[in-house]
């Protein structure tokens, strides 16, 4: 099973919407093409940043189909098929396969607080029996309420079709255990936390799933390539810039709203969000636009 294309920058895309909260197809197609033009290595559609669980099922499927159609095989497309039960995930992943999708992202179930380690392992086992898609496990305990420990991942990785993991736990000691265990294998490991991006790639991670890559592609290419070279001096110089990127999340009550606003300030999509998420206020928008300007200015000085 060839997974060699699963490496590099795979940003989770926001989902542009109209005033009626319908998928803004034109804006989403433009966003996919923007990523390709900026030499982003792949994209992740239907994730947390994409408000996938705030859209209707029809909208969610539509956004995934648009991304696949627009990418046209030029870059790999990861698609979130996460849901609140094993059966629901299987139904999602079957529709994804019918669209021609190849790489599905699956998290532990959410809302059902009873789902523990053993149930989660069985969850992945059952899904792997019902799909031909390649599965990436998604550890995001802030949303699922369950942290996928290294031992859980070791078991899940034994199942046919499970080819990697995106880890957004923020637990670097746990991440190191994954890197050590899977070193020299084809199992792909992606880091989802910006502050841990450089060290993760230096220590052998395959890629980064960072939401600001479409907004600041040059900075993220610099970060990724410097880490590949193990250029510690360059990474240290980039560290304050990365801190500035992360700070965008604190400029609004919602990190999704802040990200959409930052992207819209560069002419990519619109700042609209899906209720009940609150849109940025005019004052928050002013601060975000100014902060984006300062980030670009600081990076120009660093170059």
Short mmCIF file of C-alpha atoms in Angstrom, two decimals:
data_model
loop_
_atom_site.label_atom_id
_atom_site.label_comp_id
_atom_site.label_asym_id
_atom_site.label_seq_id
_atom_site.Cartn_x
_atom_site.Cartn_y
_atom_site.Cartn_z
CA UNK A 1 0.00 0.00 0.00
CA UNK A 2 1.80 3.13 -1.25
CA UNK A 3 1.64 6.04 1.20
CA UNK A 4 4.77 7.83 0.00
CA UNK A 5 2.77 10.95 -0.95
CA UNK A 6 1.71 11.44 2.67
CA UNK A 7 4.43 13.85 3.73
CA UNK A 8 4.88 17.58 4.07
CA UNK A 9 2.36 20.34 4.69
CA UNK A 10 -1.30 19.21 4.85
CA UNK A 11 -3.27 22.17 6.20
CA UNK A 12 -6.80 21.64 7.50
CA UNK A 13 -8.94 23.83 5.26
CA UNK A 14 -11.68 26.12 6.52
CA UNK A 15 -15.05 25.71 4.83
CA UNK A 16 -16.15 28.95 3.13
CA UNK A 17 -19.91 29.53 3.45
CA UNK A 18 -22.47 31.95 2.07
CA UNK A 19 -24.74 34.22 4.09
CA UNK A 20 -27.21 31.32 4.31
CA UNK A 21 -24.46 28.99 5.57
CA UNK A 22 -24.42 27.02 2.34
CA UNK A 23 -21.07 25.84 0.99
CA UNK A 24 -19.43 28.62 -1.03
CA UNK A 25 -18.28 26.38 -3.86
CA UNK A 26 -16.37 29.04 -5.76
CA UNK A 27 -14.41 30.12 -2.69
CA UNK A 28 -13.62 26.52 -1.72
CA UNK A 29 -12.35 25.73 -5.21
CA UNK A 30 -10.23 28.88 -5.11
CA UNK A 31 -8.80 27.83 -1.75
CA UNK A 32 -7.84 24.38 -3.05
CA UNK A 33 -6.16 25.93 -6.09
CA UNK A 34 -4.42 28.50 -3.90
CA UNK A 35 -2.86 25.67 -1.86
CA UNK A 36 -1.71 23.91 -5.02
CA UNK A 37 -0.28 27.13 -6.50
CA UNK A 38 1.65 27.75 -3.26
CA UNK A 39 3.10 24.22 -3.50
CA UNK A 40 1.34 22.94 -0.38
CA UNK A 41 1.85 19.16 -0.39
CA UNK A 42 -1.71 18.10 0.43
CA UNK A 43 -4.93 19.26 2.11
CA UNK A 44 -7.23 18.07 4.89
CA UNK A 45 -10.92 18.76 4.23
CA UNK A 46 -13.72 18.10 6.71
CA UNK A 47 -11.71 18.52 9.89
CA UNK A 48 -12.29 20.56 13.05
CA UNK A 49 -11.13 23.77 11.37
CA UNK A 50 -13.51 22.99 8.52
CA UNK A 51 -16.50 23.07 10.90
CA UNK A 52 -17.40 19.64 9.55
CA UNK A 53 -19.64 18.70 12.46
CA UNK A 54 -21.46 22.02 12.22
CA UNK A 55 -22.48 21.46 8.62
CA UNK A 56 -25.30 19.17 7.56
CA UNK A 57 -24.34 15.73 6.26
CA UNK A 58 -25.17 16.85 2.73
CA UNK A 59 -22.96 19.95 3.08
CA UNK A 60 -20.13 17.94 4.55
CA UNK A 61 -20.22 15.45 1.68
CA UNK A 62 -20.49 18.31 -0.80
CA UNK A 63 -17.40 20.08 0.54
CA UNK A 64 -15.37 16.86 0.36
CA UNK A 65 -16.57 16.20 -3.20
CA UNK A 66 -15.66 19.75 -4.28
CA UNK A 67 -12.16 19.42 -2.82
CA UNK A 68 -11.59 16.07 -4.54
CA UNK A 69 -12.91 17.36 -7.85
CA UNK A 70 -10.83 20.52 -7.76
CA UNK A 71 -7.63 18.82 -6.63
CA UNK A 72 -7.95 16.44 -9.61
CA UNK A 73 -5.27 14.17 -8.17
CA UNK A 74 -2.68 16.94 -8.22
CA UNK A 75 -2.23 16.65 -4.46
CA UNK A 76 -3.52 14.08 -1.96
CA UNK A 77 -6.75 14.99 -0.16
CA UNK A 78 -7.33 13.81 3.40
CA UNK A 79 -11.02 13.89 4.36
CA UNK A 80 -12.58 13.74 7.78
CA UNK A 81 -15.21 11.02 8.18
CA UNK A 82 -15.35 11.28 11.97
CA UNK A 83 -18.68 10.66 13.69
CA UNK A 84 -20.38 9.59 16.89
CA UNK A 85 -20.62 5.85 16.23
CA UNK A 86 -18.83 3.13 14.29
CA UNK A 87 -21.78 2.61 11.94
CA UNK A 88 -22.01 6.31 11.16
CA UNK A 89 -18.30 6.45 10.32
CA UNK A 90 -18.64 3.40 8.05
CA UNK A 91 -21.51 5.09 6.20
CA UNK A 92 -19.45 8.27 5.85
CA UNK A 93 -16.41 6.43 4.56
CA UNK A 94 -18.45 4.46 2.01
CA UNK A 95 -19.82 7.71 0.56
CA UNK A 96 -16.26 9.06 0.53
CA UNK A 97 -15.08 6.03 -1.45
CA UNK A 98 -17.89 6.51 -3.96
CA UNK A 99 -16.57 10.04 -4.54
CA UNK A 100 -13.19 8.58 -5.45
CA UNK A 101 -11.56 9.46 -2.13
CA UNK A 102 -8.51 7.56 -0.94
CA UNK A 103 -7.39 8.92 2.45
CA UNK A 104 -9.94 9.01 5.28
CA UNK A 105 -9.34 10.56 8.70
CA UNK A 106 -11.04 8.82 11.64
CA UNK A 107 -11.12 9.90 15.29
CA UNK A 108 -12.44 8.11 18.37
CA UNK A 109 -16.18 8.65 18.71
CA UNK A 110 -17.37 11.75 20.54
CA UNK A 111 -20.36 12.69 22.67
CA UNK A 112 -20.63 9.08 23.87
CA UNK A 113 -18.56 9.50 27.00
CA UNK A 114 -18.52 5.75 27.67
CA UNK A 115 -16.19 5.01 24.74
CA UNK A 116 -12.86 4.00 26.27
CA UNK A 117 -9.59 2.52 25.09
CA UNK A 118 -10.81 -0.97 24.23
CA UNK A 119 -13.96 0.31 22.50
CA UNK A 120 -11.90 2.77 20.47
CA UNK A 121 -9.53 0.03 19.30
CA UNK A 122 -12.52 -2.09 18.24
CA UNK A 123 -13.97 1.02 16.53
CA UNK A 124 -10.95 1.21 14.22
CA UNK A 125 -10.87 -2.54 13.69
CA UNK A 126 -14.47 -2.65 12.51
CA UNK A 127 -14.07 0.37 10.22
CA UNK A 128 -10.97 -1.13 8.60
CA UNK A 129 -13.03 -4.21 7.65
CA UNK A 130 -15.55 -2.11 5.72
CA UNK A 131 -13.39 0.10 3.51
CA UNK A 132 -10.71 0.08 0.86
CA UNK A 133 -9.68 3.62 1.79
CA UNK A 134 -6.47 4.28 3.67
CA UNK A 135 -7.22 5.39 7.23
CA UNK A 136 -5.36 7.95 9.30
CA UNK A 137 -6.23 7.93 12.99
CA UNK A 138 -6.91 11.37 14.46
CA UNK A 139 -5.99 12.01 18.08
CA UNK A 140 -7.70 15.22 19.18
CA UNK A 141 -8.68 14.72 22.83
CA UNK A 142 -9.88 18.31 23.16
CA UNK A 143 -12.79 17.40 20.87
CA UNK A 144 -13.32 13.69 21.53
CA UNK A 145 -12.69 13.61 25.28
CA UNK A 146 -10.33 10.66 24.85
CA UNK A 147 -6.57 10.67 24.40
CA UNK A 148 -5.25 7.93 22.13
CA UNK A 149 -2.26 6.67 24.11
CA UNK A 150 0.77 5.27 22.28
CA UNK A 151 -0.24 1.72 23.26
CA UNK A 152 -3.66 2.26 21.71
CA UNK A 153 -2.07 3.54 18.50
CA UNK A 154 0.30 0.55 18.41
CA UNK A 155 -2.74 -1.77 18.45
CA UNK A 156 -4.75 0.25 15.93
CA UNK A 157 -1.78 0.35 13.54
CA UNK A 158 -1.98 -3.45 13.25
CA UNK A 159 -5.31 -3.25 11.44
CA UNK A 160 -5.37 -3.45 7.68
CA UNK A 161 -5.97 -0.03 6.05
CA UNK A 162 -4.70 2.04 9.02
CA UNK A 163 -1.66 3.84 7.61
CA UNK A 164 -0.93 6.73 9.94
CA UNK A 165 -1.96 9.21 12.62
CA UNK A 166 -2.50 12.91 13.00
CA UNK A 167 -1.74 13.86 16.60
CA UNK A 168 -3.19 17.08 18.00
CA UNK A 169 -2.86 16.17 21.67
CA UNK A 170 0.00 18.59 22.32
CA UNK A 171 1.73 15.85 24.31
CA UNK A 172 5.24 15.78 22.88
CA UNK A 173 6.51 12.96 25.12
CA UNK A 174 3.68 10.80 23.77
CA UNK A 175 4.49 11.93 20.22
CA UNK A 176 8.13 10.89 20.68
CA UNK A 177 7.01 7.39 21.66
CA UNK A 178 5.11 7.15 18.38
CA UNK A 179 8.14 8.32 16.42
CA UNK A 180 10.41 5.82 18.15
CA UNK A 181 8.03 2.90 17.74
CA UNK A 182 7.28 3.48 14.05
CA UNK A 183 10.77 4.54 13.00
CA UNK A 184 11.78 2.76 9.80
CA UNK A 185 8.20 1.74 8.95
CA UNK A 186 5.68 3.07 6.43
CA UNK A 187 3.32 4.27 9.18
CA UNK A 188 2.84 8.03 8.75
CA UNK A 189 2.94 10.44 11.68
CA UNK A 190 1.64 14.00 11.41
CA UNK A 191 1.94 16.78 13.98
CA UNK A 192 -1.06 19.09 14.41
CA UNK A 193 0.37 21.62 16.87
CA UNK A 194 2.31 24.60 15.45
CA UNK A 195 4.56 25.05 18.49
CA UNK A 196 5.77 21.44 18.14
CA UNK A 197 6.15 21.47 14.36
CA UNK A 198 9.90 22.05 14.02
CA UNK A 199 11.03 19.51 16.64
CA UNK A 200 8.53 16.95 15.32
CA UNK A 201 9.92 17.04 11.76
CA UNK A 202 13.51 17.07 13.02
CA UNK A 203 12.82 13.88 14.98
CA UNK A 204 11.24 12.04 12.07
CA UNK A 205 7.60 13.08 11.71
CA UNK A 206 6.27 12.85 8.17
CA UNK A 207 4.24 16.01 8.01
CA UNK A 208 2.41 18.94 9.57
CA UNK A 209 -1.31 19.68 9.69
CA UNK A 210 -1.30 23.41 10.47
CA UNK A 211 -4.23 25.69 9.67
CA UNK A 212 -2.22 28.82 8.87
CA UNK A 213 -0.18 27.26 6.04
CA UNK A 214 -2.52 28.55 3.29
CA UNK A 215 -2.32 32.07 4.76
CA UNK A 216 1.45 32.08 5.27
CA UNK A 217 2.77 29.42 2.84
CA UNK A 218 6.30 30.80 2.60
CA UNK A 219 6.74 30.77 6.37
CA UNK A 220 5.50 27.19 6.62
CA UNK A 221 7.70 25.97 3.77
CA UNK A 222 10.64 27.61 5.53
CA UNK A 223 9.69 25.92 8.81
CA UNK A 224 9.24 22.49 7.24
CA UNK A 225 12.36 22.57 5.09
CA UNK A 226 14.53 23.99 7.89
CA UNK A 227 13.39 21.16 10.15
CA UNK A 228 14.15 18.59 7.45
CA UNK A 229 17.67 20.01 7.22
CA UNK A 230 17.87 19.98 11.02
CA UNK A 231 18.82 23.65 10.82
CA UNK A 232 18.41 24.54 14.49
CA UNK A 233 19.68 28.09 14.02
CA UNK A 234 17.03 28.82 11.40
CA UNK A 235 14.30 27.20 13.49
CA UNK A 236 15.28 29.36 16.46
CA UNK A 237 14.97 32.45 14.28
CA UNK A 238 11.57 31.30 13.05
CA UNK A 239 10.28 30.54 16.56
CA UNK A 240 9.05 34.10 17.31
CA UNK A 241 7.22 34.12 13.97
CA UNK A 242 5.52 30.82 14.82
CA UNK A 243 4.52 32.29 18.18
CA UNK A 244 2.94 35.21 16.34
CA UNK A 245 1.00 32.79 14.14
CA UNK A 246 -0.36 30.91 17.13
CA UNK A 247 -1.39 34.20 18.74
CA UNK A 248 -3.98 34.72 15.98
CA UNK A 249 -6.11 32.14 17.81
CA UNK A 250 -6.37 34.46 20.80
CA UNK A 251 -7.60 37.48 18.85
CA UNK A 252 -11.20 36.22 18.77
CA UNK A 253 -13.43 34.10 20.97
CA UNK A 254 -13.21 31.39 18.27
CA UNK A 255 -10.01 30.18 16.65
CA UNK A 256 -12.04 29.16 13.59
CA UNK A 257 -13.50 32.66 13.26
CA UNK A 258 -10.03 34.16 13.70
CA UNK A 259 -8.53 31.88 11.05
CA UNK A 260 -11.29 32.64 8.56
CA UNK A 261 -10.87 36.35 9.18
CA UNK A 262 -7.09 36.16 8.70
CA UNK A 263 -7.56 34.27 5.45
CA UNK A 264 -10.22 36.69 4.21
CA UNK A 265 -7.87 39.61 4.89
CA UNK A 266 -5.62 38.19 2.18
CA UNK A 267 -8.51 37.77 -0.25
CA UNK A 268 -9.02 34.05 0.39
CA UNK A 269 -12.61 33.13 1.15
CA UNK A 270 -14.84 35.00 3.59
CA UNK A 271 -14.87 35.48 7.36
CA UNK A 272 -18.35 33.95 7.78
CA UNK A 273 -18.66 31.10 10.28
CA UNK A 274 -21.38 28.55 11.04
CA UNK A 275 -23.63 29.11 14.04
CA UNK A 276 -23.46 28.84 16.94
CA UNK A 277 -19.87 30.04 16.43
CA UNK A 278 -19.79 33.80 16.76
CA UNK A 279 -18.22 35.79 13.91
CA UNK A 280 -15.40 38.18 14.69
CA UNK A 281 -16.41 41.63 15.83
CA UNK A 282 -15.24 44.72 13.95
CA UNK A 283 -12.64 45.37 16.63
CA UNK A 284 -11.40 41.78 16.51
CA UNK A 285 -11.21 42.00 12.72
CA UNK A 286 -9.12 45.16 12.98
CA UNK A 287 -6.71 43.46 15.40
CA UNK A 288 -6.43 40.33 13.24
CA UNK A 289 -5.75 42.28 10.04
CA UNK A 290 -3.09 44.30 11.81
CA UNK A 291 -1.55 41.18 13.30
CA UNK A 292 -1.36 39.51 9.87
CA UNK A 293 0.43 42.61 8.58
CA UNK A 294 2.93 42.45 11.45
CA UNK A 295 3.63 38.77 10.84
CA UNK A 296 4.41 39.38 7.17
CA UNK A 297 6.55 42.37 8.07
CA UNK A 298 8.48 40.40 10.69
CA UNK A 299 9.12 37.57 8.26
CA UNK A 300 10.33 39.94 5.56
CA UNK A 301 12.85 41.32 8.04
CA UNK A 302 13.94 37.79 8.96
CA UNK A 303 14.56 36.84 5.31
#
